PDB file of C-alpha atoms in Angstrom:
ATOM      1  CA  MET A   1      95.159 222.448  42.056  1.00 54.00           C
ATOM      2  CA  ALA A   2      94.597 218.756  42.781  1.00 55.00           C
ATOM      3  CA  SER A   3      93.186 218.258  39.280  1.00 58.00           C
ATOM      4  CA  LEU A   4      96.349 219.842  37.809  1.00 56.00           C
ATOM      5  CA  TRP A   5      98.464 217.189  39.577  1.00 58.00           C
ATOM      6  CA  VAL A   6      96.203 214.460  38.198  1.00 53.00           C
ATOM      7  CA  VAL A   7      96.624 215.844  34.669  1.00 53.00           C
ATOM      8  CA  VAL A   8     100.426 216.098  35.069  1.00 54.00           C
ATOM      9  CA  ALA A   9     100.658 212.571  36.492  1.00 54.00           C
ATOM     10  CA  ALA A  10      98.502 211.196  33.677  1.00 55.00           C
ATOM     11  CA  ALA A  11     100.610 213.002  31.064  1.00 54.00           C
ATOM     12  CA  LEU A  12     103.827 211.607  32.532  1.00 50.00           C
ATOM     13  CA  LEU A  13     102.320 208.137  32.576  1.00 52.00           C
ATOM     14  CA  VAL A  14     101.304 208.394  28.928  1.00 53.00           C
ATOM     15  CA  LEU A  15     104.711 209.787  27.934  1.00 52.00           C
ATOM     16  CA  GLY A  16     106.488 207.060  29.883  1.00 54.00           C
ATOM     17  CA  CYS A  17     104.470 204.353  28.192  1.00 54.00           C
ATOM     18  CA  ALA A  18     104.908 205.793  24.703  1.00 54.00           C
ATOM     19  CA  SER A  19     107.906 204.271  22.975  1.00 52.00           C
ATOM     20  CA  SER A  20     110.420 206.508  21.309  1.00 54.00           C
ATOM     21  CA  GLY A  21     112.452 203.559  20.061  1.00 54.00           C
ATOM     22  CA  ALA A  22     114.772 203.614  23.067  1.00 55.00           C
ATOM     23  CA  THR A  23     113.340 200.519  24.732  1.00 60.00           C
ATOM     24  CA  ALA A  24     115.445 197.508  25.633  1.00 61.00           C
ATOM     25  CA  ARG A  25     115.855 195.016  22.828  1.00 66.00           C
ATOM     26  CA  PRO A  26     117.013 191.421  22.984  1.00 66.00           C
ATOM     27  CA  LEU A  27     120.756 190.944  22.578  1.00 63.00           C
ATOM     28  CA  VAL A  28     121.925 189.301  19.357  1.00 66.00           C
ATOM     29  CA  GLY A  29     125.166 187.735  18.196  1.00 65.00           C
ATOM     30  CA  ALA A  30     128.146 187.670  20.556  1.00 60.00           C
ATOM     31  CA  ALA A  31     126.370 189.950  23.011  1.00 58.00           C
ATOM     32  CA  ALA A  32     123.689 187.288  23.462  1.00 63.00           C
ATOM     33  CA  ALA A  33     126.213 184.675  24.664  1.00 70.00           C
ATOM     34  CA  LYS A  34     125.656 183.697  28.265  1.00 71.00           C
ATOM     35  CA  GLN A  35     128.168 185.204  30.634  1.00 70.00           C
ATOM     36  CA  PRO A  36     129.381 183.229  33.678  1.00 69.00           C
ATOM     37  CA  LEU A  37     128.713 184.595  37.125  1.00 70.00           C
ATOM     38  CA  GLN A  38     132.363 184.059  38.019  1.00 68.00           C
ATOM     39  CA  THR A  39     135.098 184.474  35.442  1.00 72.00           C
ATOM     40  CA  SER A  40     138.010 183.179  37.540  1.00 78.00           C
ATOM     41  CA  ARG A  41     138.428 179.679  38.921  1.00 80.00           C
ATOM     42  CA  PRO A  42     136.259 178.828  41.933  1.00 84.00           C
ATOM     43  CA  TYR A  43     137.737 179.406  45.361  1.00 86.00           C
ATOM     44  CA  ASN A  44     138.893 176.335  47.241  1.00 86.00           C
ATOM     45  CA  ILE A  45     137.581 176.827  50.783  1.00 86.00           C
ATOM     46  CA  ALA A  46     138.620 174.195  53.322  1.00 87.00           C
ATOM     47  CA  HIS A  47     135.817 173.754  55.844  1.00 86.00           C
ATOM     48  CA  ARG A  48     137.442 172.777  59.167  1.00 83.00           C
ATOM     49  CA  GLY A  49     140.736 172.218  57.343  1.00 83.00           C
ATOM     50  CA  SER A  50     141.573 169.031  55.475  1.00 80.00           C
ATOM     51  CA  ASN A  51     139.342 167.036  57.764  1.00 73.00           C
ATOM     52  CA  GLY A  52     139.088 163.978  55.554  1.00 76.00           C
ATOM     53  CA  GLU A  53     142.413 162.596  56.680  1.00 79.00           C
ATOM     54  CA  LEU A  54     143.248 164.622  59.804  1.00 78.00           C
ATOM     55  CA  PRO A  55     141.037 165.481  62.772  1.00 80.00           C
ATOM     56  CA  GLU A  56     139.035 168.614  61.974  1.00 78.00           C
ATOM     57  CA  GLU A  57     139.850 172.077  63.310  1.00 80.00           C
ATOM     58  CA  THR A  58     143.464 171.169  64.150  1.00 81.00           C
ATOM     59  CA  ALA A  59     146.606 172.998  63.087  1.00 83.00           C
ATOM     60  CA  ALA A  60     147.635 169.906  61.121  1.00 82.00           C
ATOM     61  CA  ALA A  61     144.314 169.865  59.232  1.00 84.00           C
ATOM     62  CA  TYR A  62     144.682 173.561  58.408  1.00 87.00           C
ATOM     63  CA  MET A  63     148.273 173.145  57.213  1.00 88.00           C
ATOM     64  CA  ARG A  64     147.340 170.132  55.080  1.00 88.00           C
ATOM     65  CA  ALA A  65     144.534 172.148  53.482  1.00 91.00           C
ATOM     66  CA  VAL A  66     147.016 174.901  52.597  1.00 92.00           C
ATOM     67  CA  ASP A  67     149.436 172.311  51.192  1.00 93.00           C
ATOM     68  CA  GLU A  68     146.574 170.935  49.078  1.00 91.00           C
ATOM     69  CA  GLY A  69     145.883 174.373  47.597  1.00 92.00           C
ATOM     70  CA  ALA A  70     143.134 175.818  49.788  1.00 92.00           C
ATOM     71  CA  ASP A  71     142.581 179.528  49.191  1.00 92.00           C
ATOM     72  CA  PHE A  72     140.793 179.998  52.505  1.00 90.00           C
ATOM     73  CA  ILE A  73     140.325 178.092  55.750  1.00 89.00           C
ATOM     74  CA  GLU A  74     136.809 178.307  57.153  1.00 87.00           C
ATOM     75  CA  ALA A  75     137.174 177.876  60.891  1.00 86.00           C
ATOM     76  CA  ASP A  76     134.410 177.685  63.448  1.00 86.00           C
ATOM     77  CA  ILE A  77     135.057 179.685  66.616  1.00 89.00           C
ATOM     78  CA  VAL A  78     133.598 178.913  70.057  1.00 89.00           C
ATOM     79  CA  ALA A  79     134.152 180.631  73.423  1.00 91.00           C
ATOM     80  CA  THR A  80     135.267 178.613  76.440  1.00 93.00           C
ATOM     81  CA  LYS A  81     133.917 178.959  79.977  1.00 95.00           C
ATOM     82  CA  ASP A  82     136.705 181.405  80.824  1.00 94.00           C
ATOM     83  CA  GLY A  83     136.237 183.489  77.676  1.00 93.00           C
ATOM     84  CA  HIS A  84     138.999 182.131  75.449  1.00 92.00           C
ATOM     85  CA  LEU A  85     138.257 181.447  71.802  1.00 90.00           C
ATOM     86  CA  VAL A  86     139.039 178.071  70.257  1.00 88.00           C
ATOM     87  CA  CYS A  87     138.566 176.590  66.806  1.00 87.00           C
ATOM     88  CA  PHE A  88     135.817 174.014  67.186  1.00 85.00           C
ATOM     89  CA  HIS A  89     132.767 173.140  65.107  1.00 85.00           C
ATOM     90  CA  ASP A  90     130.275 171.597  67.505  1.00 85.00           C
ATOM     91  CA  VAL A  91     128.622 172.765  70.702  1.00 89.00           C
ATOM     92  CA  THR A  92     129.561 169.472  72.359  1.00 91.00           C
ATOM     93  CA  LEU A  93     132.925 167.762  72.648  1.00 93.00           C
ATOM     94  CA  ASP A  94     131.612 164.199  72.351  1.00 91.00           C
ATOM     95  CA  ASP A  95     132.085 163.395  68.656  1.00 87.00           C
ATOM     96  CA  THR A  96     135.557 164.800  68.076  1.00 86.00           C
ATOM     97  CA  THR A  97     137.450 164.567  71.387  1.00 90.00           C
ATOM     98  CA  ASP A  98     138.262 161.971  74.039  1.00 92.00           C
ATOM     99  CA  VAL A  99     136.256 163.842  76.711  1.00 94.00           C
ATOM    100  CA  ALA A 100     134.284 160.710  77.646  1.00 94.00           C
ATOM    101  CA  ASP A 101     137.557 159.024  78.692  1.00 94.00           C
ATOM    102  CA  HIS A 102     138.224 161.735  81.301  1.00 95.00           C
ATOM    103  CA  LYS A 103     136.485 160.609  84.496  1.00 96.00           C
ATOM    104  CA  GLU A 104     137.120 164.007  86.108  1.00 96.00           C
ATOM    105  CA  PHE A 105     134.632 165.558  83.657  1.00 96.00           C
ATOM    106  CA  ALA A 106     131.870 162.908  83.948  1.00 95.00           C
ATOM    107  CA  ALA A 107     129.554 165.161  86.000  1.00 96.00           C
ATOM    108  CA  ARG A 108     129.556 167.818  83.278  1.00 96.00           C
ATOM    109  CA  ARG A 109     127.539 165.746  80.823  1.00 96.00           C
ATOM    110  CA  ARG A 110     124.113 167.366  80.556  1.00 96.00           C
ATOM    111  CA  THR A 111     121.176 168.034  78.253  1.00 96.00           C
ATOM    112  CA  LEU A 112     120.428 171.478  76.839  1.00 93.00           C
ATOM    113  CA  GLN A 113     118.094 172.768  74.184  1.00 94.00           C
ATOM    114  CA  VAL A 114     120.088 173.814  71.117  1.00 91.00           C
ATOM    115  CA  GLN A 115     118.234 175.199  68.116  1.00 92.00           C
ATOM    116  CA  TRP A 116     114.915 173.766  69.347  1.00 93.00           C
ATOM    117  CA  ALA A 117     116.301 170.253  69.938  1.00 93.00           C
ATOM    118  CA  ASN A 118     117.501 168.542  73.107  1.00 96.00           C
ATOM    119  CA  VAL A 119     121.229 167.857  72.879  1.00 94.00           C
ATOM    120  CA  THR A 120     123.056 165.738  75.452  1.00 96.00           C
ATOM    121  CA  GLY A 121     126.800 165.874  75.844  1.00 96.00           C
ATOM    122  CA  TYR A 122     129.821 167.708  77.177  1.00 97.00           C
ATOM    123  CA  PHE A 123     129.334 171.330  76.163  1.00 96.00           C
ATOM    124  CA  ILE A 124     132.478 173.236  75.262  1.00 92.00           C
ATOM    125  CA  THR A 125     131.176 176.302  77.111  1.00 94.00           C
ATOM    126  CA  ASP A 126     131.398 174.331  80.389  1.00 96.00           C
ATOM    127  CA  PHE A 127     135.186 173.921  80.077  1.00 96.00           C
ATOM    128  CA  THR A 128     138.080 176.299  80.630  1.00 96.00           C
ATOM    129  CA  LEU A 129     140.895 176.568  78.123  1.00 92.00           C
ATOM    130  CA  ALA A 130     143.242 174.727  80.504  1.00 93.00           C
ATOM    131  CA  GLU A 131     140.771 171.834  80.743  1.00 95.00           C
ATOM    132  CA  LEU A 132     140.298 171.699  76.985  1.00 92.00           C
ATOM    133  CA  LYS A 133     144.060 171.450  76.526  1.00 90.00           C
ATOM    134  CA  THR A 134     143.960 168.103  78.361  1.00 93.00           C
ATOM    135  CA  LEU A 135     141.675 166.648  75.677  1.00 92.00           C
ATOM    136  CA  ARG A 136     142.827 165.064  72.436  1.00 89.00           C
ATOM    137  CA  VAL A 137     140.902 165.277  69.185  1.00 85.00           C
ATOM    138  CA  LYS A 138     139.771 162.361  67.054  1.00 83.00           C
ATOM    139  CA  GLN A 139     138.108 161.768  63.723  1.00 77.00           C
ATOM    140  CA  ARG A 140     134.346 162.257  63.767  1.00 77.00           C
ATOM    141  CA  TRP A 141     133.507 159.419  61.361  1.00 73.00           C
ATOM    142  CA  SER A 142     134.555 155.774  61.705  1.00 77.00           C
ATOM    143  CA  PHE A 143     135.384 155.443  57.988  1.00 72.00           C
ATOM    144  CA  ARG A 144     138.096 158.135  58.167  1.00 71.00           C
ATOM    145  CA  ASP A 145     141.771 157.570  58.950  1.00 70.00           C
ATOM    146  CA  LYS A 146     142.062 156.947  62.705  1.00 69.00           C
ATOM    147  CA  SER A 147     145.879 156.949  62.836  1.00 72.00           C
ATOM    148  CA  HIS A 148     145.957 160.584  64.011  1.00 74.00           C
ATOM    149  CA  ASP A 149     143.349 160.187  66.762  1.00 74.00           C
ATOM    150  CA  GLY A 150     144.638 161.300  70.143  1.00 68.00           C
ATOM    151  CA  THR A 151     147.748 163.022  68.769  1.00 71.00           C
ATOM    152  CA  ARG A 152     146.498 166.617  68.612  1.00 72.00           C
ATOM    153  CA  THR A 153     144.698 169.207  70.726  1.00 72.00           C
ATOM    154  CA  LEU A 154     142.159 171.930  70.012  1.00 69.00           C
ATOM    155  CA  ILE A 155     143.474 175.216  68.617  1.00 69.00           C
ATOM    156  CA  PRO A 156     143.237 178.228  70.938  1.00 64.00           C
ATOM    157  CA  LEU A 157     143.098 181.622  69.260  1.00 61.00           C
ATOM    158  CA  LEU A 158     145.656 183.987  70.715  1.00 54.00           C
ATOM    159  CA  PHE A 159     145.041 187.714  70.664  1.00 46.00           C
ATOM    160  CA  TRP A 160     147.423 190.368  71.923  1.00 34.00           C
TER     161      TRP A 160
END
């Protein structure tokens, strides 16, 4: 019986390899023209809002991105110490808020291992939503417009 299966398998292999003219052939003419992967215009996705001129992850940055034609807003979400969700990109508050100016939070600066690297700063997970609301956001990079620094807060996500 085992030899019958070997014969059948061999026959199927031979039949499968034999061409009956139905093999794939190269496309010619118009069919050979390259087709784009996407036929509509590319999506405009605003990462952290319009963060070039307004502090990132703020309502103003999101609204500006929409005004500028963004199809989607890509927001980063982080949980606070008391379980609230806020729109924030980093694990620390140092680069984009005035946390270092708040003496009441000075003892919270610490070093943790994040993705196999030691990171020192004020970690957002060490703050409650009420505490975060006392902070003001600022531009991350010195070459960006600083006129909006200190005028906005982080965005809490409200769920009902």
